[in-house]
Structure formats: structure tokens, C-alpha cells
XYZ file of C-alpha atoms in Angstrom:
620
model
C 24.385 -49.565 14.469
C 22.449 -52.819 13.834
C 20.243 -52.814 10.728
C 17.537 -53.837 13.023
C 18.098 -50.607 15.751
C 17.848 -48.386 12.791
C 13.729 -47.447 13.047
C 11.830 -45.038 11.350
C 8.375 -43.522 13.693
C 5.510 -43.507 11.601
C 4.948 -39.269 10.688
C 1.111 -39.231 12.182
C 0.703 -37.460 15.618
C -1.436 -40.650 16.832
C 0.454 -43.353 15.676
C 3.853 -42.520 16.046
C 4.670 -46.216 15.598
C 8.578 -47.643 15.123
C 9.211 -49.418 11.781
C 12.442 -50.518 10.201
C 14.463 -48.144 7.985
C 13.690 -50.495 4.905
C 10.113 -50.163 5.684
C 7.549 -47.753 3.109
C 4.330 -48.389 5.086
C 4.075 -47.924 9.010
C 3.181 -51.428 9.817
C 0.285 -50.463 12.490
C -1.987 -47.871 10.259
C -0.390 -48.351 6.880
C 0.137 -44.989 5.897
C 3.286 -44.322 3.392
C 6.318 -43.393 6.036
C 8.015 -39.965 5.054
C 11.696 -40.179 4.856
C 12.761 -36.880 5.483
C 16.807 -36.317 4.268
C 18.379 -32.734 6.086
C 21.722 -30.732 5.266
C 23.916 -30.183 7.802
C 25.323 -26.477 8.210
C 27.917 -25.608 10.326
C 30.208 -28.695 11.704
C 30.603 -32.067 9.739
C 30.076 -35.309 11.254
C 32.940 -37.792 11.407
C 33.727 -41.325 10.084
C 33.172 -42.715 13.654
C 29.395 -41.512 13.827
C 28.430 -42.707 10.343
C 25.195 -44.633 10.798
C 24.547 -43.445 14.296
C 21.648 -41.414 15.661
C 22.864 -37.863 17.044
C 20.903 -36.514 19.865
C 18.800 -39.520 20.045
C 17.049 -38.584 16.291
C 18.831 -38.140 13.647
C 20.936 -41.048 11.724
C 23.908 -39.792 10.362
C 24.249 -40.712 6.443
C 27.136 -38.570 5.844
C 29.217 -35.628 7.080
C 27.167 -33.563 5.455
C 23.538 -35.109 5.339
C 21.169 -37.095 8.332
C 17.541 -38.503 8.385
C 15.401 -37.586 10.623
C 13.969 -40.372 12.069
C 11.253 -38.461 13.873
C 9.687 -36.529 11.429
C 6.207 -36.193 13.304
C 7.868 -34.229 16.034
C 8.811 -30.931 15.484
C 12.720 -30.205 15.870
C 14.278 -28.127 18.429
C 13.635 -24.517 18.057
C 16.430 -22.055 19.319
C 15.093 -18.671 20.464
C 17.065 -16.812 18.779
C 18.181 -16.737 14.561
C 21.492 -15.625 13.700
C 21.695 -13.132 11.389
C 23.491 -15.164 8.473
C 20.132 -17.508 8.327
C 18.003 -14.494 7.858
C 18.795 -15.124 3.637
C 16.828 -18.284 4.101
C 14.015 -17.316 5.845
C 13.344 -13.720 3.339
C 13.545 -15.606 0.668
C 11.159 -18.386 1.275
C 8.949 -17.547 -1.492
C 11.331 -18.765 -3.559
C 11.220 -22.457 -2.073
C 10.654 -24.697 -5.407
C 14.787 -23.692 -5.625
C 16.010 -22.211 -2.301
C 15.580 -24.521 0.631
C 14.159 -24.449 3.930
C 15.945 -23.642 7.659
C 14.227 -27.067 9.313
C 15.636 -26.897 13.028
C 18.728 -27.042 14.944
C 20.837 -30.214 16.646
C 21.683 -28.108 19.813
C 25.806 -28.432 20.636
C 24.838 -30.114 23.736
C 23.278 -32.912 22.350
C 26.376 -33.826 20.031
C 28.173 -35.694 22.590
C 29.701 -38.669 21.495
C 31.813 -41.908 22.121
C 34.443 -43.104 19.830
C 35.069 -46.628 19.004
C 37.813 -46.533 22.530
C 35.090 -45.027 24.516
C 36.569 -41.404 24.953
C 33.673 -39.148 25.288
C 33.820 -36.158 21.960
C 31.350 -33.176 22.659
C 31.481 -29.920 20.333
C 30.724 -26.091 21.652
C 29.071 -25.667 17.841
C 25.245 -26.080 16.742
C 23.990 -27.709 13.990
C 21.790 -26.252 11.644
C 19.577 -28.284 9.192
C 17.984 -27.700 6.070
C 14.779 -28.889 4.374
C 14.145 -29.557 1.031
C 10.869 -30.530 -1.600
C 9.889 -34.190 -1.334
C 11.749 -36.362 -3.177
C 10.649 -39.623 -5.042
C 11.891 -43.149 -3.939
C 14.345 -42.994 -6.820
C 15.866 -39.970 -5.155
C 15.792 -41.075 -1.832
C 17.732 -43.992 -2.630
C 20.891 -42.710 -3.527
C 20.502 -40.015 -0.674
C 20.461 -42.961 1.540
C 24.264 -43.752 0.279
C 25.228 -40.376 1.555
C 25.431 -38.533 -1.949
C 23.067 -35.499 -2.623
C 21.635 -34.290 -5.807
C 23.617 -34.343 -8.504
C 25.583 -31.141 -9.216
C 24.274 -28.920 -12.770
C 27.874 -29.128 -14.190
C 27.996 -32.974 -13.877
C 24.698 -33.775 -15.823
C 25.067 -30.511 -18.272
C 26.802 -32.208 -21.393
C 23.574 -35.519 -20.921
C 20.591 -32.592 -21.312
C 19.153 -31.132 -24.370
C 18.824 -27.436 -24.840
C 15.828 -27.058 -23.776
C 16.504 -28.122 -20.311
C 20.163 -26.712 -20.312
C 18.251 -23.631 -21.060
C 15.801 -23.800 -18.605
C 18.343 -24.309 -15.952
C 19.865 -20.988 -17.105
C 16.725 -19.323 -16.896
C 15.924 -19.997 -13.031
C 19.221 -18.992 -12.258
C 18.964 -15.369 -13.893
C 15.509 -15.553 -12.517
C 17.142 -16.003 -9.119
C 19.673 -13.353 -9.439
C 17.923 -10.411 -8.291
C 16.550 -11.648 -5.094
C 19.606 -13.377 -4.140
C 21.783 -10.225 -4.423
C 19.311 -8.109 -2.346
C 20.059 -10.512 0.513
C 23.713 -10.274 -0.619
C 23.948 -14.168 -0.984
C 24.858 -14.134 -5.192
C 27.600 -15.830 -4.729
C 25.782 -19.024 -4.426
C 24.631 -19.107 -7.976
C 28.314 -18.694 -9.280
C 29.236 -21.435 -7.032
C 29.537 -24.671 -8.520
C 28.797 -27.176 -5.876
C 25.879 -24.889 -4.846
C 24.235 -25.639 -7.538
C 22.224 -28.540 -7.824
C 19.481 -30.121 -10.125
C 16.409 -32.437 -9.735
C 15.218 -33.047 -12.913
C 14.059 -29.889 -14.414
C 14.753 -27.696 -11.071
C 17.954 -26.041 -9.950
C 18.100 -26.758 -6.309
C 20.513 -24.246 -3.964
C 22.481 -26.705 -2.082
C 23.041 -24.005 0.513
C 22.898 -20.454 0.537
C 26.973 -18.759 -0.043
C 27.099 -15.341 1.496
C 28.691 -12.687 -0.828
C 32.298 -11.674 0.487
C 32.931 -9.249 -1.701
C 30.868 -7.461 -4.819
C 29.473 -10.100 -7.307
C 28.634 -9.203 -10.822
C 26.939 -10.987 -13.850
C 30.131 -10.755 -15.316
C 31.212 -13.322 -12.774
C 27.785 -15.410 -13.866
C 29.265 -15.406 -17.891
C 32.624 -16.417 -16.249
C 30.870 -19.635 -15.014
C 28.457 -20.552 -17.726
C 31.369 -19.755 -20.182
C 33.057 -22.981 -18.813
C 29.635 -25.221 -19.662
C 29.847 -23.676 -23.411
C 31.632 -26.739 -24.979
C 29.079 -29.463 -23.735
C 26.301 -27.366 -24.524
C 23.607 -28.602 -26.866
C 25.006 -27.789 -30.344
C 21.709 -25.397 -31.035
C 21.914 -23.470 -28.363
C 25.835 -23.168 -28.819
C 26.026 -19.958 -30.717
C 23.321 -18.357 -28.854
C 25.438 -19.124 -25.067
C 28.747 -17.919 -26.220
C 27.093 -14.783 -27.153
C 25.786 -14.103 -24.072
C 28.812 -15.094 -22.275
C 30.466 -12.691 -23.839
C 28.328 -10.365 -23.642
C 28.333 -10.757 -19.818
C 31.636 -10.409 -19.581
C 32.173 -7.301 -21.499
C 29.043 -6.126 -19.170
C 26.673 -5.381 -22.291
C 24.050 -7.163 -20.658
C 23.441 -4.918 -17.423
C 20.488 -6.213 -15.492
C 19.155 -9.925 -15.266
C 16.077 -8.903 -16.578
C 17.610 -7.999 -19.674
C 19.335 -11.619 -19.658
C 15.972 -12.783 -18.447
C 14.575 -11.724 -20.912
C 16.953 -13.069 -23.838
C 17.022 -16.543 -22.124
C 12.965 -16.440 -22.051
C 12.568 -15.477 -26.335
C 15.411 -18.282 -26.965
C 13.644 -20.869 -24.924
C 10.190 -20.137 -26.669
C 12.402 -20.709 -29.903
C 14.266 -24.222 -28.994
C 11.335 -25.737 -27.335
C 9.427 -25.796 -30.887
C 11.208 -28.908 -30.953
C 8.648 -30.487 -28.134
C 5.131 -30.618 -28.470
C 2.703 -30.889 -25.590
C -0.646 -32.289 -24.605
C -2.801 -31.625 -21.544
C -5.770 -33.421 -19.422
C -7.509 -32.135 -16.648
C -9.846 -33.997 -14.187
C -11.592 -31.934 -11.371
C -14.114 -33.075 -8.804
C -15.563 -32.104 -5.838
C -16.987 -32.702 -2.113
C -18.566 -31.654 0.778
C -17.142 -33.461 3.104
C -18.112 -35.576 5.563
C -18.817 -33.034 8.461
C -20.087 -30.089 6.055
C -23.360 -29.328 5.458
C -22.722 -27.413 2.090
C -20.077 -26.654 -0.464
C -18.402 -23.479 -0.392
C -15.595 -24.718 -3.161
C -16.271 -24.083 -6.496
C -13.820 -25.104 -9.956
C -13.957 -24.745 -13.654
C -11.294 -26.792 -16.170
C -11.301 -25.788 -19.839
C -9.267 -27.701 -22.478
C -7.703 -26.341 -25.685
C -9.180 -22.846 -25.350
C -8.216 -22.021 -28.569
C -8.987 -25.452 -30.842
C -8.455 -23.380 -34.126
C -4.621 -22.759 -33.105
C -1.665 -25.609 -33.284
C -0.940 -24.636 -29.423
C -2.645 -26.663 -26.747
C -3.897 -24.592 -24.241
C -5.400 -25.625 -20.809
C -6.941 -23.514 -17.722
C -7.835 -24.573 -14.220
C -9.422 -23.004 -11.455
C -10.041 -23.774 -8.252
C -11.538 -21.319 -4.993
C -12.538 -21.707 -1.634
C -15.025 -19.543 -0.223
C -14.862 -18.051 3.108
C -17.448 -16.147 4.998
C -19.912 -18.979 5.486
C -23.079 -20.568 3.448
C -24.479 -17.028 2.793
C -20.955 -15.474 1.918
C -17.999 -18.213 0.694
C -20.395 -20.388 -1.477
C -21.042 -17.083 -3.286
C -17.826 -15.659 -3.394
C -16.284 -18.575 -4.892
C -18.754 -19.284 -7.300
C -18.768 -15.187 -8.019
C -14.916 -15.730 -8.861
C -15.092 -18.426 -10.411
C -17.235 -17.423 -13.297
C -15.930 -13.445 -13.682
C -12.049 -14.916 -13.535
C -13.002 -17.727 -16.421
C -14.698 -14.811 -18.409
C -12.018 -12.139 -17.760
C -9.309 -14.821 -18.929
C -10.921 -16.093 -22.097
C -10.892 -12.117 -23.175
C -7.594 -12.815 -23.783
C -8.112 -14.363 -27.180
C -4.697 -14.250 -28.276
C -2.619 -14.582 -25.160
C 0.481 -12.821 -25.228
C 4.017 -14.275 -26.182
C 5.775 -11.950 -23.779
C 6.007 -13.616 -20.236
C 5.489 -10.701 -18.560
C 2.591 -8.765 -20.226
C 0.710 -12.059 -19.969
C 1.493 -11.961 -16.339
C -0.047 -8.575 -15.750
C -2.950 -9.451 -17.790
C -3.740 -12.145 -15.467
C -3.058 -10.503 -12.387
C -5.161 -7.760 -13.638
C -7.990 -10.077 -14.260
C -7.611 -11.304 -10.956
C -7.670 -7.780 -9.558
C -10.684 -7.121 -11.621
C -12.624 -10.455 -9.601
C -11.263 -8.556 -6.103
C -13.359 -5.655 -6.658
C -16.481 -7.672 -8.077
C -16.356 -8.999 -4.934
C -15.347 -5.593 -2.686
C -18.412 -4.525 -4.176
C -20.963 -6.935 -3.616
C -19.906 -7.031 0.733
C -20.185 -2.938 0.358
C -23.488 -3.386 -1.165
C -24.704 -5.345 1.450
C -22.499 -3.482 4.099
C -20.735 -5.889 5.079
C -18.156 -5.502 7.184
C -14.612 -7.117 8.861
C -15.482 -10.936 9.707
C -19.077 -10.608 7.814
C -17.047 -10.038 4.422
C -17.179 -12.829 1.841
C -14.248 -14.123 0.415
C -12.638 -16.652 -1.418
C -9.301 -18.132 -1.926
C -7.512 -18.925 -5.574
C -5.488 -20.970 -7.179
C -5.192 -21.086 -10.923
C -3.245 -23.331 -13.602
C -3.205 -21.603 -17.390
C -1.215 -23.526 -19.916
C 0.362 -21.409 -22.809
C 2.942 -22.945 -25.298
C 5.889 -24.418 -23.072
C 5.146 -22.634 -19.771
C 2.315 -22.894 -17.037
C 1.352 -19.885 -15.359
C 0.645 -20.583 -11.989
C -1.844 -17.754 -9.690
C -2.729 -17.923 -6.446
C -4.190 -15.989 -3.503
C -4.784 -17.253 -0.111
C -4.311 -21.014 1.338
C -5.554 -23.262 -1.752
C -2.360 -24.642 -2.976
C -0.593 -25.810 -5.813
C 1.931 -29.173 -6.141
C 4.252 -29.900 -9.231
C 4.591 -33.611 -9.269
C 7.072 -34.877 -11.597
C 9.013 -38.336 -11.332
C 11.886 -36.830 -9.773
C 9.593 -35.476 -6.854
C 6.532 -33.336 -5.545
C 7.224 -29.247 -5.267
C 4.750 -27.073 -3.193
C 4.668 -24.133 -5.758
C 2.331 -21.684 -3.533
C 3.536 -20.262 -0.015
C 0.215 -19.557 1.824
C -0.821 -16.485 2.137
C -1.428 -16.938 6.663
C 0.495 -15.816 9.307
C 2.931 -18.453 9.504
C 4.132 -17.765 5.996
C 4.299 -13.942 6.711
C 6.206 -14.631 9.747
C 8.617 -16.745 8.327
C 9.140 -13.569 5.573
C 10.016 -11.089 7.908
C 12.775 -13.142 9.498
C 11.198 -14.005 12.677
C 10.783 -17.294 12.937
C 11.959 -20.696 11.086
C 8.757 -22.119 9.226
C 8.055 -24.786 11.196
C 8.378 -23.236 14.409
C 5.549 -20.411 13.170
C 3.278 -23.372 12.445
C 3.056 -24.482 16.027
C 1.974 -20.634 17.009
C -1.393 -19.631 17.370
C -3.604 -18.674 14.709
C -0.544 -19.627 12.505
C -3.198 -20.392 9.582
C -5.090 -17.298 9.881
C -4.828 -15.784 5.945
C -3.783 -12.407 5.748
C -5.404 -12.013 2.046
C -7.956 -14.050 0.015
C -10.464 -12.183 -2.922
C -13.185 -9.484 -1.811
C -11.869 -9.211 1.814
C -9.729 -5.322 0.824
C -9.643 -3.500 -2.121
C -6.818 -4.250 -5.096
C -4.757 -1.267 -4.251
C -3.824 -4.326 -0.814
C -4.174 -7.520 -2.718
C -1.163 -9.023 -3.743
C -1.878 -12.236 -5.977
C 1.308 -14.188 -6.833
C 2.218 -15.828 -10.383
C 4.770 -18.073 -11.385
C 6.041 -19.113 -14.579
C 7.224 -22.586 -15.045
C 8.430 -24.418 -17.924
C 7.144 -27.495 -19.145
C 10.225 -30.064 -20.476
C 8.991 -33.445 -19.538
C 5.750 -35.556 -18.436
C 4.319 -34.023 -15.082
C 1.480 -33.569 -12.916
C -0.288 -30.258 -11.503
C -2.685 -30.854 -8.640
C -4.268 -27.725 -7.618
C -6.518 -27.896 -4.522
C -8.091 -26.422 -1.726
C -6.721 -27.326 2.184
C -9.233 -30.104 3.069
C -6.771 -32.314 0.966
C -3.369 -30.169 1.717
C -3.758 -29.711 5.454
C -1.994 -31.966 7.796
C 0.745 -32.895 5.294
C -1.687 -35.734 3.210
C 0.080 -34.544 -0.208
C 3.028 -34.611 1.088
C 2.369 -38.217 2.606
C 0.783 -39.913 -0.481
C 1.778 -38.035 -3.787
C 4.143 -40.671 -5.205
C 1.870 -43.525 -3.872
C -1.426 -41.876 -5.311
C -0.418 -38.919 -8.343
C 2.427 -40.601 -9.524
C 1.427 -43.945 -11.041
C -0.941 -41.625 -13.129
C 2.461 -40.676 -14.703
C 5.001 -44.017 -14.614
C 1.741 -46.376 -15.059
C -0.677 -44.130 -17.075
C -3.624 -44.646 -14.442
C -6.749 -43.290 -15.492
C -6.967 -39.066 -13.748
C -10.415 -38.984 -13.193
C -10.071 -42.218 -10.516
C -7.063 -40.887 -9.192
C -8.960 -37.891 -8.825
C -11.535 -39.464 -6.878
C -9.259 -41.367 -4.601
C -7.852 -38.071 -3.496
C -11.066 -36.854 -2.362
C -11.737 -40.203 -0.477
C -8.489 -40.133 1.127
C -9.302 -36.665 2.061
C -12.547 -37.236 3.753
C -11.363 -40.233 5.095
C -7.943 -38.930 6.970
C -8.833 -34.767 7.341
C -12.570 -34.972 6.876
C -12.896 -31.431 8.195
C -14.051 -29.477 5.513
C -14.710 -29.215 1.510
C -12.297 -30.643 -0.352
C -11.511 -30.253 -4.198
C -9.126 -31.467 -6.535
C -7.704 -30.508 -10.069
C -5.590 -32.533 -11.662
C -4.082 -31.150 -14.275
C -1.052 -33.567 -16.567
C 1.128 -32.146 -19.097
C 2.472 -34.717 -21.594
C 5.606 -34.080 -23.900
C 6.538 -35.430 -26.733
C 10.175 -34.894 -27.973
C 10.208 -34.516 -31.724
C 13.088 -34.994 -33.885
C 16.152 -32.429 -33.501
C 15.866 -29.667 -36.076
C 18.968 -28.827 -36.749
C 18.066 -26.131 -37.919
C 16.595 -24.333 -34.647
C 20.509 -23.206 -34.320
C 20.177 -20.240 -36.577
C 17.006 -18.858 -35.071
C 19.342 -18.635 -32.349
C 21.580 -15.815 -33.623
C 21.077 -12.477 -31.418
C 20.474 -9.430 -32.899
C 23.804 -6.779 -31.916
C 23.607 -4.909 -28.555
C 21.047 -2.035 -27.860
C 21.555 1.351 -27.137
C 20.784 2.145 -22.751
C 18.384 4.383 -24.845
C 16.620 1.334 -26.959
C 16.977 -1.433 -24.327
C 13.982 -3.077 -23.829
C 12.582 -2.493 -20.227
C 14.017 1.099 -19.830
C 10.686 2.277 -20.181
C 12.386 5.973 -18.830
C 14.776 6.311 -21.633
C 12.476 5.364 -24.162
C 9.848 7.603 -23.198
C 12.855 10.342 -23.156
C 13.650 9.124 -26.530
C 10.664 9.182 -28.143
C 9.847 12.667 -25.998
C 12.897 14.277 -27.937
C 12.257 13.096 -31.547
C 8.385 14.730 -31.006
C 10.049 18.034 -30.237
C 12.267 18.034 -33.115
C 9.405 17.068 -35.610
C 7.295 19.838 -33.839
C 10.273 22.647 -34.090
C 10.577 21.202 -38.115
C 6.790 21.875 -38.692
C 6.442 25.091 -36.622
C 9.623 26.801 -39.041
C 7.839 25.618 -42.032
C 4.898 27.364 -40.508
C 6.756 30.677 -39.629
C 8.679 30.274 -43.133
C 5.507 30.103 -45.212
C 4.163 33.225 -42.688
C 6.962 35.863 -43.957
C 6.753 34.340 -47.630
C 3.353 34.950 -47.257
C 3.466 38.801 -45.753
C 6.035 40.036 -48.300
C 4.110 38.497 -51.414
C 0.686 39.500 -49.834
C 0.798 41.811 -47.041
C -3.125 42.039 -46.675
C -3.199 37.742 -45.888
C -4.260 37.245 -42.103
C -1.584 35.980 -40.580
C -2.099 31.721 -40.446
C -0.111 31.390 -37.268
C -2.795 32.627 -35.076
C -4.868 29.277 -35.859
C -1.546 27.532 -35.389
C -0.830 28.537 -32.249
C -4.456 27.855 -31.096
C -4.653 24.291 -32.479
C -1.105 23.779 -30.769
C -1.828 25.087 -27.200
C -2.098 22.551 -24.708
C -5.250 21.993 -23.053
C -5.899 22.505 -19.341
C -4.372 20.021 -17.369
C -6.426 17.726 -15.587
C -6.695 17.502 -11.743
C -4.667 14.882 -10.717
C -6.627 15.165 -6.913
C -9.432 13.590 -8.740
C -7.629 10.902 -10.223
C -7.470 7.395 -7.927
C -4.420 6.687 -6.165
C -1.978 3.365 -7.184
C -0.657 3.129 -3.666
């Protein structure tokens, strides 16, 4: 195909206007053109249709990867999902590393010509994947046909704090990924791809037969001699600890990943800025959004510490404006009782999703007050950005959202919490089909609308390695794709050219009201710099892992400990109650006329009257 055939239509449902491949701005309304590169699954293209458009759409770049040269229009749509794409759909959550089932290239619309003219059809369908937007720098060598680069292949240039982190998201991956029997991907070399900081599935590798972390140590034993010299000790340890099976869960090798990270990445230290505005909008009388930033929360520690918050109410003038501002000034009081915030990932997780549960019924109780009831409820949506040490703990509830912009590209962290998204879950329909149903953005949850016992907030933990961006904001910037049309053209100069956060910042809301101009708009910008300090050698000791645990003593086996501990209490009780008896017939042959002692024993020891658990509310 002629360089000049190959067009790309502009990605807005009114313009829809044809500009050359080589083009970055539609050339009519001057809008940044998305350049949307797909994996094929299923057939591979072949040398003869190399730069051609299959069913009248989609150039071919390789045999294994096409641009969509419509990306405005959404792909076909077959009726039914085969049962093998099911994986991709359940695990959606999990779309920062697993990607997306975009559409299908129908077999009948494969039909081709070779260079004689002899007509080539195919009796298979073409599925395509979706991934994260990537940045220009990206996108260029997907145009020559070759995909991300593969984790073995850039493991020996990292240091060991990313090497690390790559480790980390794929233990954290593990455990979903086996439930929908597809493990086999993460001990599958070419599967495994990296952007940056991110491990990105190539594809999803169904499990043929029983995999085991011992197959995981078998891997990541083969990366052990290009691995960062200070981690070195600490990876052949768990390798080998893997493959004897010592390490039984991947929360347990979660969890030693997680406490070695914390160690290595004293070796970076880390800075944070946070601009926030707000608007009304154009069309809105009133502002039902509400924020609150905080820097260095704790100025008389070495750590710097950041917090962002943004909410949108729901329920109208008399119930969202409320709600919002109700949650946001309980949430930034119930998460600066955390003076000291914890060093274990997880308990810090529960704290904040306790706080957040805590806001819920603030809220729960105010509608009951005033009786309100189904539609009349007030509400609000969250999204929240708290900054601890090397990670940032990202919470959110309802449709606000929250994007990870870094240079390699811009990551949707939040899955909304609507109808489309819960549809997509449960297997029933590919994501972008469920956005073209009805009601699609209905939410299914946001704060005060049901008790906590039926909210289900969601918090990530991500770690911070290198210079990046969080923009947390409510949909009158997110909805109709506007991030995902003008993050590298307005966030990410703030991060290759230093521009100022506060105008950026601004500009977002302009382009907002400007393009969407529905509804209140707010934006949080929130940028993480890192500084790399010089190598200390001697991080490599710290390393060193302490021997293997009894089942008994492992940490998470809350069960066996409490067994444990149960047993030791009995013994030290039998110990006491035989001195007891023992000084009792010492006592009655010396002095016969003594009341007997273990009457008061006994009394002091009997248990008192159990409680009625009936009274006692329910966790369901």
C-alpha cells in the first residue's frame, strides 16, 4: 500500500476526518489522533498482507500485531464468547498488567488476494487485544512490527529495585491467574513483557497441566546471574526455596519480595507535589465535587508523605454537594489518625479501607436521619492517592478515576464501579461492547448509598521507581476518552519539560469544559520525583533471609498460630493449677484445719458466661 492510502480517521464521533498515518493532529479539529496498536490471537497474518488493511480497517504491521485505523468506531462484536476468553474478561480488574479482549476480525472478512491475484479466505476468526496507552516513544517501534520488549531481554540493564518490582507483580499476579487456570503465562517467557516499571501479559497461556511456584523458581532461577549484585543473595534464596517448595503460597513470597523491596529502595529518595483545582462547569449551576491535597503529613520524619482526595457527589444540590464535602473532611481526619502509618502493606491497607468504611456509614446515617430513601440517598464517589515511603496506595469507589502517567505511557488504575465494568466481570460481555448498552454507566456502589457490610472499596499498591504523574479526577474530565486523547500532549511535558502543575492543572479543567462541558470537573495532580542515590553496597547484607518457618510460625497462618499460642496457654495453666493442688496437700498434711485455697482458685478460674453471639452484628 501507498504511503499516501495509509489514513488514520480522526477518534471523535463528529469528526471522523481521514489524516495520513504520519499525522499526530487530525488536520480538521486538531485534536491529538489515537493510534491504537492490537494483538492478534488465533491465525497470523502473512508476508503478502504486510501493510495492508484487513476487512477494510485494520493495517497489518506484523503477523502478530495491526492498527486500527478506525478507532472511533466500535469493532465487531460476536454474540457469543468462547469459553477460553472468559480468563480475560474475569480478570479485568487486573488491567494495569493483563490486557483487554478489544473485538473480533470476523473469518469472513479475511479474504484476500496474493500478489498473482488468487483469492486466500480463512474459516478462522481473529481475536484482538487491547492494551494501556502508550507514549509516542512506544508507538514508534510498535509501528516496525516489534512489541514490548520481553522482561528477560532488559533484566541484566535494571537495578534491583525495578528487577524487584517486576518480581513482585508477578507473585502478586499468581493467585488470580491460577483461579482462572491461566498460570502458565507468568512462567512463560515471551508472555512476559515490560513497559517501564509494569509487567505487561503479552497474552493470556492456558494451564495444560498443574503449575506450581516451583515452576516460577525454575524460571527466575535462570535471571539469577544478571541480577543486580544486591539483590543476588536474597533471589537465589528464594529460588531455592521455591524449588524445594518451602515457600507454599504467593503470599508468603509476596510477602518476602514486599520487606526486601522496602529494604533496596533506601537507595532512592522521593519527592512529591500536588496541584488540585476545581469547576463547575459550564452547564452546572453548583459544585457537587469537593478535594483536599496535604503535603508531607509528617514534616518531623525523613519520609515524604503526600495524600489526595478527590469525590463526586451524587444525589443533587441538597444531597451530592454534602456528601462529598461530608467525605471529604471525615476521610482526611480518619487518615491523619494514622500518625505512624504502618510498614506492613497490608495492615495499612485495611486501615484505609476501614477508614473509608467508617465515611460509608457517616453518610448511611445522615440519609436514615432524614429518611431518605433509594434515588433520594446522597452519595459520593472516591478516589484517593496516599504516598508512604516507595509505594502509593491508590482507593477508590465509584466512577472518579485514577491515571498513572509515566514516560513510557498512561495506565487507567481504577475499573469503574457501573454496569459495564460489572458486566465485563462476570464474563458476559467484551468491555467495549457493554459500553454501547444501556445504562452501561449506571454505578453499582459509591459512599452512603448501602451500608459497609455491601461496599466494596478497592486499593492498590504501586511502587514508585522513577519520575511519574498521578492524576486523580472525577468523570467530567475522564468521560468520552479526553485522558486518554491528550495525556502525553497535556500531563506529560510536566514530566520531560518540567512545566509548571498548577497551569497544567488548569488547562485540564479548560479542556474539560471546553470538549465534555457536562458536568463538574476536578483535577489532582499529584508528581512523584526520584532521585537515585549512590549504590550502597552495602544494602546486600540486609538482604540475607532469616531460615524457613515452621507451617506453625509462618506468618499469615493466623489458624495455626492461634492453635499455637492456644496450646502453650494450656500448658502454663496445667503448670500453675499442679503447683496449686501441690501446695493444697502440703498444706492439709502440715495443717489440716487450713481452708482449703483451691476453692478461690477454682472461682477466679471459671469462665464467665458466654456472651450472646445473636446480639452481636453480623460481618456478612
Amino acid at each position: 500500500m501507498d504511503e499516501a492510502q495509509k489514513i488514520l480517521r480522526c477518534s471523535l464521533k463528529y469528526c471522523q476526518t481521514e489524516n495520513f498515518l504520519s499525522s499526530q493532529f487530525c488536520s480538521r479539529c486538531g485534536s491529538p489522533l489515537i493510534k491504537r496498536y492490537l494483538w492478534v490471537l488465533g491465525t497470523t497474518f502473512g508476508k503478502e498482507q504486510l501493510q495492508q488493511l484487513v476487512a477494510n480497517r485494520y493495517l497489518v504491521i506484523s503477523e502478530k500485531l495491526v492498527l486500527d485505523t478506525q478507532p472511533g468506531i466500535p469493532p465487531y462484536f460476536p454474540e457469543e464468547i468462547p469459553p477460553w476468553l472468559q480468563p480475560y474478561l474475569k480478570l479485568s480488574p487486573y488491567r494495569l498488567h493483563v490486557p483487554k479482549v478489544y473485538g473480533q476480525i470476523p473469518h469472513q472478512a479475511l479474504a484476500h488476494s496474493d500478489s498473482s491475484g488468487k483469492e486466500h479466505s480463512t474459516e478462522s476468526d481473529i481475536w484482538l487485544l487491547e492494551y494501556e496507552n502508550f507514549s509516542s516513544v512506544v508507538q514508534q517501534q510498535l509501528a516496525t512490527g516489534e512489541f514490548l520488549s520481553p522482561l528477560d531481554a532488559v533484566w541484566s540493564s535494571a537495578r534491583g529495585t525495578r528487577q524487584l518490582n517486576w518480581l513482585l507483580q508477578i507473585s502478586q499476579l499468581w493467585q488470580p491467574l491460577q483461579v482462572q487456570g491461566v498460570a502458565k503465562t507468568l512462567i512463560t517467557p515471551e508472555c512476559l513483557r515490560v513497559n517501564g516499571a509494569v509487567v505487561q501479559l503479552q497474552e493470556l497461556s492456558a494451564d495444560q497441566e498443574t503449575i506450581t511456584l516451583k515452576d516460577l523458581g525454575k524460571l527466575w532461577s535462570t535471571w539469577l546471574e544478571a541480577a543486580d549484585k544486591r539483590i543476588h543473595p536474597f533471589l537465589a534464596d528464594i529460588c531455592q526455596r521455591l524449588q524445594r517448595k518451602e515457600l507454599r503460597s504467593s503470599e508468603e513470597l509476596t510477602r518476602l519480595l514486599e520487606e526486601s523491596l522496602g529494604k533496596v529502595a533506601r537507595s532512592q529518595s522521593r519527592s512529591y507535589q500536588i496541584a488540585t483545582t476545581t469547576d463547575s462547569g459550564p452547564t452546572r449551576s453548583h459544585n457537587e465535587d469537593a478535594y483536599y491535597q496535604q503535603n508531607n503529613m509528617q514534616d518531623s520524619t525523613p519520609t515524604h508523605q503526600a495524600l489526595a482526595i478527590v469525590c463526586d457527589g451524587v444525589g443533587g444540590h441538597q444531597g451530592g454537594e454534602v456528601a462529598s464535602h461530608l467525605a471529604i473532611d471525615q476521610l482526611r481526619q480518619e487518615v491523619q489518625k494514622l500518625s505512624e502509618l504502618s510498614s506492613d502493606s497490608r495492615l495499612l491497607t485495611e486501615q484505609i479501607e476501614e477508614a473509608v468504611s467508617t465515611v460509608n456509614n457517616l453518610i448511611c446515617e445522615e440519609n436514615d436521619a432524614d429518611h431518605r430513601k433509594a434515588q433520594a440517598r446522597m452519595g459520593t464517589t472516591l478516589v484517593m492517592a496516599l504516598a508512604h515511603d516507595h509505594e502509593m496506595y491508590v482507593t477508590h469507589v465509584g466512577d472518579s478515576r485514577v491515571y498513572w502517567i509515566t514516560a513510557y505511557g498512561c495506565y487507567q488504575l481504577t475499573l469503574d464501579d457501573d454496569l459495564a465494568s460489572r458486566q465485563t466481570r462476570l464474563g458476559h460481555l467484551l468491555y467495549r461492547e457493554a459500553l454501547q448498552q444501556p445504562a452501561a454507566g449506571s454505578l453499582i456502589q459509591a459512599l452512603g448509598m448501602s451500608p459497609s457490610q455491601l461496599l466494596h472499596p478497592t486499593t492498590q499498591r504501586l511502587v514508585i521507581d522513577e519520575d511519574c504523574v498521578f492524576l486523580l479526577c472525577s468523570d467530567g474530565l475522564s468521560d468520552n476518552d479526553l485522558v486518554e486523547q491528550y495525556w502525553e500532549q497535556e500531563i506529560l511535558p510536566v514530566l520531560e519539560a518540567g512545566k509548571d502543575l498548577d497551569m497544567v492543572a488548569q488547562q485540564l479543567i479548560a479542556l474539560a469544559n471546553h470538549l465534555n462541558g457536562h458536568d463538574n470537573v476536578t483535577v489532582s495532580l499529584l508528581k512523584c520525583s526520584v532521585v537515585q542515590d549512590q549504590d550502597p553496597t552495602s544494602l546486600a547484607a540486609d538482604l540475607t533471609l532469616s531460615p524457613p518457618t515452621e507451617p506453625s510460625e509462618r506468618k499469615g497462618s493466623n489458624v495455626d498460630k492461634k492453635e499455637a499460642n492456644a496450646s502453650r496457654e494450656v500448658v502454663l495453666l496445667l503448670l500453675i493449677l499442679g503447683v496449686v493442688i501441690g501446695g493444697v496437700g502440703i498444706a492439709y498434711w502440715f495443717f489440716p484445719a487450713v481452708q482449703d485455697p483451691l476453692d478461690n482458685v477454682q472461682e477466679q478460674l471459671s469462665p464467665e458466661p458466654s456472651r450472646d453471639p445473636s446480639g452481636l452484628p453480623s460481618s456478612e
